[in-house]
Amino acid sequence: MAAGFGFPSADLASPDTLVLVHMVSIGWLSTAMCGALLQFVPVLVSRPLFAENWALPALVLLTAGLIALLCGFLALGGHLPLWLWLLPLGACLLIAGFGLIAADVVLTVQSAKSLDASARFVLVGMASLCVTVALGATFASQLAGYGGAAIDSVLESGVPLHAIAGLGGWLTLTAMGVSYRLLAMFMLSPDVDERQSRVTLFVGALTLCVAVVGGLVAIEAASGLGAVLLWAGVFGLATIALYGRDVIELYRKRKRRQLELNTQMAAYGFLSLLVAAVLGAVLAATGSFAPYAGAFAFLIAFGWLSGLVLAKLHKIVAFLTWLEAYGPVMGRAPMPRVQELVVEARAKKWFGAYFAAVWVATALLLAGEGTLFRVAALAMAVATGGIIHEFVRTRRLTDVAEPLRLPNGVTEPCLLHAR
Amino acid sequence: MTEHLTDRIRDALRVVIDPELGFNIVDLGFVYDIAVTNGEACITMTATTRGCPAAVFLKEGVARAATVPGIRSVNVVMTFEPPWTPAMMTNEARTELGFANSN
């Protein structure tokens, strides 16, 4: 984006933008979410993961599938020879990768005696993932010329359904579900009332049903997506309002009065979701959603989803590193607290810079300032680099003071994988 | 003698900290009961959240730390009944961690 590749320098539907969108939505957000689910679903249902050894094959399949898909889009944009068969190949590999993750998660959840709100959100998120991948695979085949005339109309007008199922269903509903439990755990808040969160989930699931099922019916009937998207927007706003009520309750009823950095920064992610909802409503009400759809999706992807994931990673990387390094020797010697693996004051500056850059970039997209947007995108990249550097320091125990850093029996964790 | 051993185990368990809260598990109120019979200790304890990934390490850490002189074997029972609440913390821990006083 900072280099001027894809949107907004290119059209929203251009192959270059498709490269960007899928790099972010699959390479970053979906992969991070899959990793979070493999780690977190056992906590949600108090059951071990159905098959831990499916994680690596899934990662390999997702990575290979993404590379093939991106190369296919680059071919479509004329940057590579016209190897369009890469698109369905990438789709097949992604189906296999996401299929492994979905099967692992669903079979784990299925073994639970009872399901709480978070687990139900995750199941709806999984269903949305299947819909997203199915629509994406259809588009990939069609773009490669294997689809046939029957699904031409789906490709022509069904892209918003793919985006809603992916960003709204799979990523947003799953993030919402996981956040219920993470916020309660990290702030020691009582769980949100079960009936209350079920209503939020019901309205969220209804939004997706209206958008996807209604959308496909509308495409089949050639009646246009306007009415369907309007109703989906209304239900989507209601979902965000209900979720906002639940999140405010979690923050308000917390036992831990001093907020850690992860919960402070997550609040900026929630704020981004709220702003995106208001922005979407205003744009729709004024009949100008289509020209600003890119800015809206940008705020959802980078303010809400990426912001929340980065904020939670700040805690989760430290927590898992602590367990890996110090867990096996617990009880033998004094050891640092999880909080001593991070320097919140330093990380806070990077997070502040990240959210500021995202919000400025969104404003510049709305203002049609493509060149200045690239400067803001560069600032986002620098801030993200700073946050990643903090994660690396955490993995290497760099900020843990001696003599607590490496007591007898403790070795420095590997950077990218757990021993 | 048994009471003395129980106190000694309780003191020894202060080396085990909850990684999330960053405080020792005794003052956090995680240790529900310590019973010693013929050199065998049975410790009933909890964690903040059911399914917490740290629970296994906490249990192992307690078993290691509780093996003080006079104790031959340690059995650790993890329970979530009653569920832990911040009201189970000592005043010192609550103040140190900045917790609200209510349940």
Coordinates of C-alpha atoms in Angstrom, one line a residue:
Chain A
M1 CA 0.0 0.0 0.0
A2 CA 2.8 2.4 0.9
A3 CA 4.5 1.6 -2.4
G4 CA 1.2 2.4 -4.3
F5 CA 0.3 -1.2 -5.2
G6 CA -3.4 -1.9 -5.4
F7 CA -6.1 0.2 -3.9
P8 CA -6.4 3.2 -3.7
S9 CA -3.9 3.6 -6.5
A10 CA -5.7 0.9 -8.5
D11 CA -9.4 0.1 -8.7
L12 CA -11.1 -1.7 -5.8
A13 CA -11.8 -4.7 -8.1
S14 CA -8.5 -4.8 -9.9
P15 CA -6.2 -7.9 -9.7
D16 CA -3.6 -5.8 -7.8
T17 CA -6.1 -5.0 -5.1
L18 CA -7.2 -8.6 -5.0
V19 CA -3.5 -9.5 -4.2
L20 CA -3.5 -7.0 -1.3
V21 CA -6.9 -8.0 0.1
H22 CA -6.1 -11.7 0.1
M23 CA -2.6 -11.1 1.5
V24 CA -4.1 -9.3 4.4
S25 CA -7.3 -11.4 4.9
I26 CA -5.7 -14.8 4.5
G27 CA -2.0 -14.3 5.1
W28 CA -2.4 -12.1 8.1
L29 CA -5.9 -12.1 9.7
S30 CA -7.1 -15.7 8.9
T31 CA -3.8 -17.3 9.7
A32 CA -3.6 -15.4 13.0
M33 CA -7.2 -16.3 13.8
C34 CA -6.6 -20.0 13.0
G35 CA -3.6 -20.0 15.3
A36 CA -5.6 -18.3 18.0
L37 CA -8.4 -20.9 17.7
L38 CA -6.0 -23.9 17.9
Q39 CA -4.6 -22.4 21.1
F40 CA -7.8 -21.1 22.5
V41 CA -10.6 -23.5 21.6
P42 CA -9.4 -26.1 24.2
V43 CA -9.6 -23.3 26.8
L44 CA -13.2 -22.5 25.7
V45 CA -14.4 -26.0 26.0
S46 CA -12.0 -27.5 28.6
R47 CA -11.1 -30.3 26.2
P48 CA -7.8 -31.0 24.5
L49 CA -7.6 -30.2 20.8
F50 CA -9.0 -33.1 18.6
A51 CA -5.7 -33.4 16.6
E52 CA -2.8 -31.2 17.5
N53 CA -0.7 -32.6 14.7
W54 CA -3.1 -31.2 12.0
A55 CA -1.8 -27.6 12.7
L56 CA 1.5 -27.9 10.7
P57 CA -0.1 -29.5 7.6
A58 CA -2.8 -26.8 7.7
L59 CA -0.2 -24.1 7.9
V60 CA 1.7 -25.6 4.9
L61 CA -1.6 -25.9 2.9
L62 CA -2.7 -22.4 3.7
T63 CA 0.7 -20.9 2.9
A64 CA 1.0 -22.8 -0.4
G65 CA -2.6 -22.0 -1.3
L66 CA -2.2 -18.3 -0.6
I67 CA 1.0 -18.2 -2.7
A68 CA -0.7 -19.9 -5.6
L69 CA -3.8 -17.6 -5.3
L70 CA -1.6 -14.4 -5.2
C71 CA 0.4 -15.6 -8.2
G72 CA -2.9 -16.2 -10.0
F73 CA -4.0 -12.7 -9.3
L74 CA -0.6 -11.3 -10.3
A75 CA -1.0 -13.3 -13.6
L76 CA -4.5 -11.9 -14.0
G77 CA -2.9 -8.4 -13.6
G78 CA -0.3 -9.0 -16.2
H79 CA 2.6 -9.2 -13.7
L80 CA 3.3 -12.9 -14.4
P81 CA 2.6 -15.2 -17.5
L82 CA -1.1 -16.0 -17.8
W83 CA -1.0 -19.1 -15.5
L84 CA -4.6 -18.7 -14.5
W85 CA -4.8 -22.4 -13.4
L86 CA -3.0 -21.1 -10.3
L87 CA -6.3 -19.6 -9.1
P88 CA -8.2 -22.9 -8.7
L89 CA -5.1 -24.7 -7.5
G90 CA -4.7 -22.1 -4.8
A91 CA -8.4 -22.4 -4.0
C92 CA -8.1 -26.2 -3.6
L93 CA -5.1 -25.9 -1.3
L94 CA -6.9 -23.3 0.8
I95 CA -10.0 -25.5 1.0
A96 CA -7.8 -28.3 2.3
G97 CA -6.0 -26.0 4.8
F98 CA -9.1 -24.3 6.1
G99 CA -10.9 -27.6 6.1
L100 CA -8.3 -29.2 8.4
I101 CA -8.6 -26.2 10.8
A102 CA -12.4 -26.2 10.7
A103 CA -12.6 -30.0 11.3
D104 CA -10.2 -29.8 14.2
V105 CA -12.1 -26.9 15.8
V106 CA -15.5 -28.4 15.3
L107 CA -14.5 -31.9 16.5
T108 CA -12.9 -30.3 19.6
V109 CA -16.0 -28.2 20.3
Q110 CA -18.3 -31.2 19.7
S111 CA -16.5 -33.2 22.5
A112 CA -17.5 -30.6 25.1
K113 CA -20.3 -31.2 27.6
S114 CA -21.8 -27.8 27.2
L115 CA -21.0 -24.7 25.1
D116 CA -20.6 -21.2 26.3
A117 CA -21.2 -18.1 24.2
S118 CA -17.6 -17.9 22.9
A119 CA -17.8 -21.5 21.6
R120 CA -21.1 -20.8 19.8
F121 CA -19.6 -17.7 18.2
V122 CA -16.7 -19.8 17.0
L123 CA -19.0 -22.4 15.4
V124 CA -20.9 -19.7 13.5
G125 CA -17.5 -18.2 12.5
M126 CA -16.5 -21.7 11.2
A127 CA -19.7 -21.9 9.1
S128 CA -19.0 -18.5 7.7
L129 CA -15.4 -19.6 6.9
C130 CA -16.8 -22.5 4.9
V131 CA -19.2 -20.1 3.0
T132 CA -16.4 -17.6 2.3
V133 CA -14.1 -20.4 1.0
A134 CA -16.8 -21.9 -1.1
L135 CA -17.7 -18.5 -2.7
G136 CA -13.9 -17.7 -3.2
A137 CA -13.3 -21.1 -4.8
T138 CA -16.2 -20.5 -7.2
F139 CA -14.8 -17.1 -8.2
A140 CA -11.3 -18.5 -8.6
S141 CA -12.6 -21.2 -11.0
Q142 CA -14.6 -18.7 -12.9
L143 CA -11.7 -16.2 -13.3
A144 CA -9.6 -19.1 -14.6
G145 CA -12.3 -19.9 -17.2
Y146 CA -13.5 -23.1 -15.6
G147 CA -16.8 -21.9 -14.2
G148 CA -19.2 -21.8 -17.1
A149 CA -22.0 -19.3 -17.9
A150 CA -24.3 -20.5 -15.1
I151 CA -22.2 -18.8 -12.4
D152 CA -21.2 -15.7 -14.4
S153 CA -23.8 -13.7 -12.6
V154 CA -22.4 -14.8 -9.2
L155 CA -19.0 -13.5 -10.1
E156 CA -20.5 -10.3 -11.5
S157 CA -22.3 -9.3 -8.4
G158 CA -21.5 -11.8 -5.6
V159 CA -18.2 -10.3 -4.5
P160 CA -19.8 -8.3 -1.6
L161 CA -21.3 -11.6 -0.3
H162 CA -17.8 -13.1 -0.2
A163 CA -16.5 -10.1 1.6
I164 CA -19.3 -10.0 4.1
A165 CA -19.0 -13.7 4.9
G166 CA -15.2 -13.3 5.3
L167 CA -14.7 -10.0 7.1
G168 CA -18.1 -10.0 8.8
G169 CA -18.8 -13.7 9.5
W170 CA -15.6 -15.6 9.8
L171 CA -13.2 -12.9 11.1
T172 CA -15.6 -10.6 13.0
L173 CA -17.9 -13.1 14.6
T174 CA -14.9 -15.3 15.6
A175 CA -13.0 -12.3 17.0
M176 CA -16.1 -11.3 18.9
G177 CA -16.6 -14.8 20.4
V178 CA -12.9 -15.1 21.4
S179 CA -13.0 -11.6 22.9
Y180 CA -15.8 -12.5 25.3
R181 CA -13.6 -15.0 27.0
L182 CA -10.2 -13.2 26.6
L183 CA -11.6 -10.0 28.1
A184 CA -13.2 -11.9 31.0
M185 CA -9.9 -13.8 31.6
F186 CA -7.6 -10.9 31.4
M187 CA -9.7 -8.4 33.3
L188 CA -11.2 -11.0 35.7
S189 CA -14.7 -9.9 34.7
P190 CA -17.8 -12.0 35.3
D191 CA -18.9 -13.7 32.1
V192 CA -21.6 -11.8 30.1
D193 CA -25.1 -13.2 30.8
E194 CA -25.6 -16.2 28.6
R195 CA -29.0 -15.1 27.3
Q196 CA -27.6 -11.7 26.4
S197 CA -24.7 -12.9 24.4
R198 CA -27.0 -15.5 22.6
V199 CA -29.1 -12.6 21.4
T200 CA -25.9 -10.9 20.0
L201 CA -24.9 -14.1 18.3
F202 CA -28.4 -14.7 16.9
V203 CA -28.6 -11.2 15.4
G204 CA -25.0 -11.7 14.0
A205 CA -25.9 -15.0 12.4
L206 CA -29.1 -13.5 11.1
T207 CA -27.1 -10.8 9.4
L208 CA -25.0 -13.3 7.6
C209 CA -28.0 -15.4 6.6
V210 CA -29.7 -12.4 5.2
A211 CA -26.6 -11.3 3.3
V212 CA -25.5 -14.6 1.9
V213 CA -28.7 -16.6 1.4
G214 CA -30.7 -13.5 0.5
G215 CA -27.9 -12.3 -1.7
L216 CA -27.6 -15.6 -3.6
V217 CA -31.4 -15.7 -4.1
A218 CA -31.4 -12.1 -5.3
I219 CA -28.6 -12.8 -7.8
E220 CA -30.5 -15.9 -9.0
A221 CA -33.7 -13.8 -9.4
A222 CA -31.7 -11.0 -11.0
S223 CA -33.4 -8.5 -8.7
G224 CA -30.3 -6.7 -7.5
L225 CA -28.5 -6.8 -4.1
G226 CA -29.7 -3.3 -2.9
A227 CA -32.5 -4.5 -0.6
V228 CA -30.6 -7.5 0.8
L229 CA -27.5 -5.4 1.6
L230 CA -29.7 -2.7 3.3
W231 CA -31.3 -5.3 5.6
A232 CA -28.0 -7.0 6.2
G233 CA -26.6 -3.5 7.1
V234 CA -29.5 -2.9 9.6
F235 CA -28.9 -6.3 11.3
G236 CA -25.2 -5.7 11.2
L237 CA -25.5 -2.4 13.0
A238 CA -27.8 -4.1 15.6
T239 CA -25.1 -6.8 16.1
I240 CA -22.4 -4.2 16.7
A241 CA -24.7 -2.3 19.1
L242 CA -25.4 -5.5 21.1
Y243 CA -21.8 -6.5 21.1
G244 CA -20.8 -3.0 22.2
R245 CA -23.2 -3.3 25.2
D246 CA -21.6 -6.7 26.1
V247 CA -18.1 -5.4 25.9
I248 CA -18.9 -2.3 27.9
E249 CA -20.3 -4.5 30.6
L250 CA -17.1 -6.6 30.6
Y251 CA -15.0 -3.5 31.1
R252 CA -17.3 -2.0 33.7
K253 CA -17.6 -5.1 35.9
R254 CA -14.0 -6.0 35.8
K255 CA -12.3 -6.9 39.1
R256 CA -8.9 -5.9 37.9
R257 CA -9.1 -2.1 38.0
Q258 CA -5.7 -1.3 36.4
L259 CA -6.0 -2.2 32.7
E260 CA -3.0 -3.9 31.1
L261 CA -1.8 -2.6 27.7
N262 CA -3.6 -5.4 25.8
T263 CA -7.0 -4.4 27.1
Q264 CA -6.3 -0.7 26.7
M265 CA -5.3 -1.2 23.1
A266 CA -8.2 -3.6 22.4
A267 CA -10.5 -0.7 23.3
Y268 CA -9.1 1.2 20.3
G269 CA -10.0 -1.8 18.2
F270 CA -13.6 -1.7 19.6
L271 CA -13.7 2.0 18.9
S272 CA -12.6 1.4 15.3
L273 CA -15.5 -1.1 14.9
L274 CA -17.9 1.5 16.3
V275 CA -16.6 4.2 14.0
A276 CA -16.8 1.8 11.0
A277 CA -20.4 1.0 11.9
V278 CA -21.3 4.7 12.1
L279 CA -19.4 5.4 8.9
G280 CA -21.1 2.6 7.0
A281 CA -24.5 3.7 8.2
V282 CA -23.9 7.4 7.2
L283 CA -22.5 6.3 3.8
A284 CA -25.5 4.0 3.2
A285 CA -28.0 6.6 4.3
T286 CA -26.5 9.2 1.9
G287 CA -26.4 6.7 -0.9
S288 CA -22.6 6.9 -1.2
F289 CA -21.5 3.6 0.2
A290 CA -20.1 2.2 -3.1
P291 CA -17.4 4.8 -3.8
Y292 CA -16.2 4.6 -0.1
A293 CA -16.5 0.9 0.4
G294 CA -12.7 0.6 0.3
A295 CA -12.3 3.1 3.2
F296 CA -15.0 1.2 5.2
A297 CA -13.3 -2.2 4.6
F298 CA -9.9 -0.7 5.4
L299 CA -11.1 0.5 8.8
I300 CA -12.7 -2.9 9.5
A301 CA -9.5 -4.8 8.5
F302 CA -6.9 -2.6 10.1
G303 CA -8.6 -0.7 12.8
W304 CA -10.9 -3.4 14.2
L305 CA -9.5 -6.8 13.3
S306 CA -5.8 -6.1 13.0
G307 CA -5.9 -3.7 16.0
L308 CA -7.6 -6.3 18.2
V309 CA -5.3 -9.1 17.1
L310 CA -2.2 -7.1 17.6
A311 CA -3.4 -5.9 21.1
K312 CA -4.2 -9.4 22.2
L313 CA -1.0 -10.8 20.8
H314 CA 0.9 -8.5 23.1
K315 CA -0.5 -10.5 26.0
I316 CA -0.7 -13.9 24.4
V317 CA 2.9 -13.9 23.1
A318 CA 4.1 -13.0 26.6
F319 CA 1.8 -15.6 28.3
L320 CA 2.8 -18.5 26.0
T321 CA 6.5 -17.6 26.2
W322 CA 6.3 -17.6 29.9
L323 CA 4.6 -21.0 30.0
E324 CA 7.1 -22.4 27.6
A325 CA 10.2 -21.0 29.4
Y326 CA 9.3 -21.0 33.0
G327 CA 6.3 -23.4 33.3
P328 CA 8.4 -26.6 33.4
V329 CA 10.5 -25.3 36.3
M330 CA 7.7 -23.6 38.3
G331 CA 8.0 -24.4 42.0
R332 CA 11.8 -24.8 41.9
A333 CA 13.0 -21.2 42.0
P334 CA 11.8 -17.7 41.9
M335 CA 10.8 -16.5 38.5
P336 CA 9.5 -13.4 36.7
R337 CA 5.9 -12.5 36.2
V338 CA 4.4 -12.5 32.7
Q339 CA 4.3 -8.7 33.0
E340 CA 8.1 -8.7 33.3
L341 CA 8.5 -10.1 29.8
V342 CA 7.2 -6.9 28.3
V343 CA 7.8 -3.2 28.6
E344 CA 4.3 -1.7 28.3
A345 CA 5.4 1.9 28.2
R346 CA 7.6 1.3 25.1
A347 CA 5.0 -0.9 23.3
K348 CA 2.3 1.7 24.0
K349 CA 4.0 4.2 21.8
W350 CA 4.0 1.8 18.9
F351 CA 0.4 0.9 19.4
G352 CA -0.5 4.6 19.6
A353 CA 1.3 5.2 16.4
Y354 CA -0.4 2.3 14.7
F355 CA -3.9 3.3 15.6
A356 CA -3.3 6.9 14.8
A357 CA -1.9 5.9 11.4
V358 CA -4.9 3.7 10.6
W359 CA -7.4 6.4 11.5
V360 CA -5.5 9.0 9.5
A361 CA -5.2 6.6 6.5
T362 CA -9.0 6.0 6.7
A363 CA -9.7 9.7 6.7
L364 CA -7.3 10.2 3.7
L365 CA -9.1 7.4 1.8
L366 CA -12.4 9.2 2.5
A367 CA -10.9 12.5 1.3
G368 CA -9.6 10.9 -1.8
E369 CA -6.0 11.7 -0.9
G370 CA -4.2 8.8 -2.5
T371 CA -0.7 10.1 -2.2
L372 CA -1.0 11.2 1.4
F373 CA -2.6 7.8 2.1
R374 CA 0.7 6.1 1.1
V375 CA 2.5 8.1 3.8
A376 CA 0.0 7.0 6.4
A377 CA 0.3 3.4 5.1
L378 CA 4.1 3.7 5.6
A379 CA 3.6 5.0 9.1
M380 CA 1.3 1.9 9.7
A381 CA 4.1 -0.4 8.4
V382 CA 6.7 1.3 10.7
A383 CA 4.4 1.1 13.7
T384 CA 3.6 -2.6 13.0
G385 CA 7.4 -3.2 12.7
G386 CA 7.8 -1.7 16.1
I387 CA 5.1 -3.9 17.6
I388 CA 6.7 -7.0 16.0
H389 CA 10.0 -6.0 17.4
E390 CA 8.4 -5.9 20.9
F391 CA 7.1 -9.5 20.3
V392 CA 10.6 -10.6 19.3
R393 CA 12.1 -9.1 22.5
T394 CA 9.4 -10.9 24.5
R395 CA 10.2 -14.3 22.8
R396 CA 13.9 -13.7 23.6
L397 CA 13.2 -12.7 27.2
T398 CA 15.3 -9.6 26.5
D399 CA 13.4 -7.4 29.0
V400 CA 13.6 -9.8 31.9
A401 CA 16.0 -8.6 34.5
E402 CA 18.8 -10.9 35.8
P403 CA 19.0 -13.1 37.8
L404 CA 15.3 -14.1 37.2
R405 CA 15.8 -14.3 33.4
L406 CA 17.3 -17.8 33.0
P407 CA 17.2 -19.7 36.3
N408 CA 18.6 -23.2 36.3
G409 CA 16.7 -25.4 33.9
V410 CA 15.4 -22.5 31.8
T411 CA 16.5 -22.0 28.2
E412 CA 15.7 -19.2 25.8
P413 CA 12.7 -20.1 23.7
C414 CA 13.0 -20.4 19.9
L415 CA 11.7 -17.4 18.1
L416 CA 9.1 -19.0 15.8
H417 CA 8.1 -22.3 17.3
A418 CA 7.6 -23.8 20.8
R419 CA 9.9 -26.6 21.9
Chain B
M1 CA 3.8 -31.9 63.9
T2 CA 1.2 -32.1 61.1
E3 CA 0.2 -28.5 61.6
H4 CA 3.9 -27.6 61.4
L5 CA 4.3 -29.5 58.2
T6 CA 1.1 -27.9 56.7
D7 CA 2.5 -24.4 57.5
R8 CA 5.9 -25.3 56.0
I9 CA 4.2 -26.5 52.8
R10 CA 2.1 -23.3 52.7
D11 CA 5.2 -21.2 53.0
A12 CA 7.0 -23.3 50.3
L13 CA 4.1 -22.8 47.9
R14 CA 4.7 -19.1 47.9
V15 CA 7.5 -19.7 45.3
V16 CA 4.7 -20.8 42.8
I17 CA 3.2 -17.7 41.1
D18 CA 0.2 -17.5 38.9
P19 CA 1.8 -16.3 35.6
E20 CA -1.2 -14.2 34.7
L21 CA -1.7 -12.4 37.9
G22 CA 2.0 -12.4 38.8
F23 CA 1.5 -13.2 42.5
N24 CA 2.0 -16.2 44.6
I25 CA -0.8 -18.7 44.6
V26 CA -1.1 -18.8 48.4
D27 CA -1.9 -15.1 48.8
L28 CA -4.1 -15.3 45.7
G29 CA -6.3 -17.9 47.5
F30 CA -5.7 -20.7 45.0
V31 CA -4.8 -23.2 47.7
Y32 CA -8.1 -24.5 49.2
D33 CA -6.7 -27.1 51.5
I34 CA -3.5 -28.8 52.6
A35 CA -3.8 -32.1 54.4
V36 CA -0.9 -34.2 55.6
T37 CA -1.2 -37.9 56.7
N38 CA 1.8 -40.0 57.4
G39 CA 4.1 -37.9 55.3
E40 CA 1.7 -37.8 52.4
A41 CA 0.4 -34.3 51.4
C42 CA -2.9 -33.8 49.6
I43 CA -3.3 -30.3 48.3
T44 CA -6.6 -29.1 46.9
M45 CA -6.2 -26.0 44.7
T46 CA -7.8 -24.0 41.9
A47 CA -6.9 -21.6 39.1
T48 CA -8.6 -18.4 37.8
T49 CA -10.3 -20.0 34.8
R50 CA -11.4 -23.6 33.9
G51 CA -9.3 -24.8 31.0
C52 CA -6.5 -22.3 31.7
P53 CA -3.4 -23.5 29.9
A54 CA -1.3 -22.6 32.9
A55 CA -3.2 -25.0 35.2
V56 CA -1.1 -28.0 34.3
F57 CA 2.1 -26.1 35.1
L58 CA 0.6 -24.8 38.3
K59 CA -0.3 -28.3 39.4
E60 CA 3.2 -29.6 38.7
G61 CA 4.8 -26.6 40.3
V62 CA 2.8 -27.1 43.5
A63 CA 3.8 -30.8 43.6
R64 CA 7.5 -29.9 43.3
A65 CA 7.4 -27.0 45.8
A66 CA 5.4 -29.0 48.4
T67 CA 8.0 -31.7 48.7
V68 CA 9.6 -30.2 51.8
P69 CA 11.6 -32.3 54.4
G70 CA 9.1 -34.6 56.1
I71 CA 6.9 -35.1 53.1
R72 CA 7.3 -38.3 51.0
S73 CA 4.7 -37.8 48.4
V74 CA 2.3 -35.1 47.2
N75 CA -1.1 -35.4 45.6
V76 CA -2.5 -32.3 44.0
V77 CA -6.2 -32.1 43.2
M78 CA -7.3 -29.3 40.8
T79 CA -10.9 -28.2 41.5
F80 CA -13.1 -25.4 40.2
E81 CA -15.7 -25.8 42.9
P82 CA -16.1 -23.3 44.4
P83 CA -14.9 -21.1 41.6
W84 CA -12.1 -18.8 42.5
T85 CA -13.1 -15.1 43.1
P86 CA -10.8 -12.1 43.9
A87 CA -12.5 -12.1 47.4
M88 CA -10.3 -15.2 48.2
M89 CA -7.1 -13.0 47.9
T90 CA -5.4 -11.6 50.9
N91 CA -5.7 -7.9 51.4
E92 CA -2.0 -7.5 50.5
A93 CA -2.4 -9.3 47.2
R94 CA -5.6 -7.4 46.4
T95 CA -3.9 -4.0 47.1
E96 CA -0.8 -4.9 45.2
L97 CA -2.6 -6.0 42.1
G98 CA -5.1 -3.1 42.2
F99 CA -8.2 -5.2 42.6
A100 CA -11.6 -3.9 43.4
N101 CA -12.7 -4.8 47.0
S102 CA -16.1 -6.2 46.0
N103 CA -16.6 -9.8 44.8

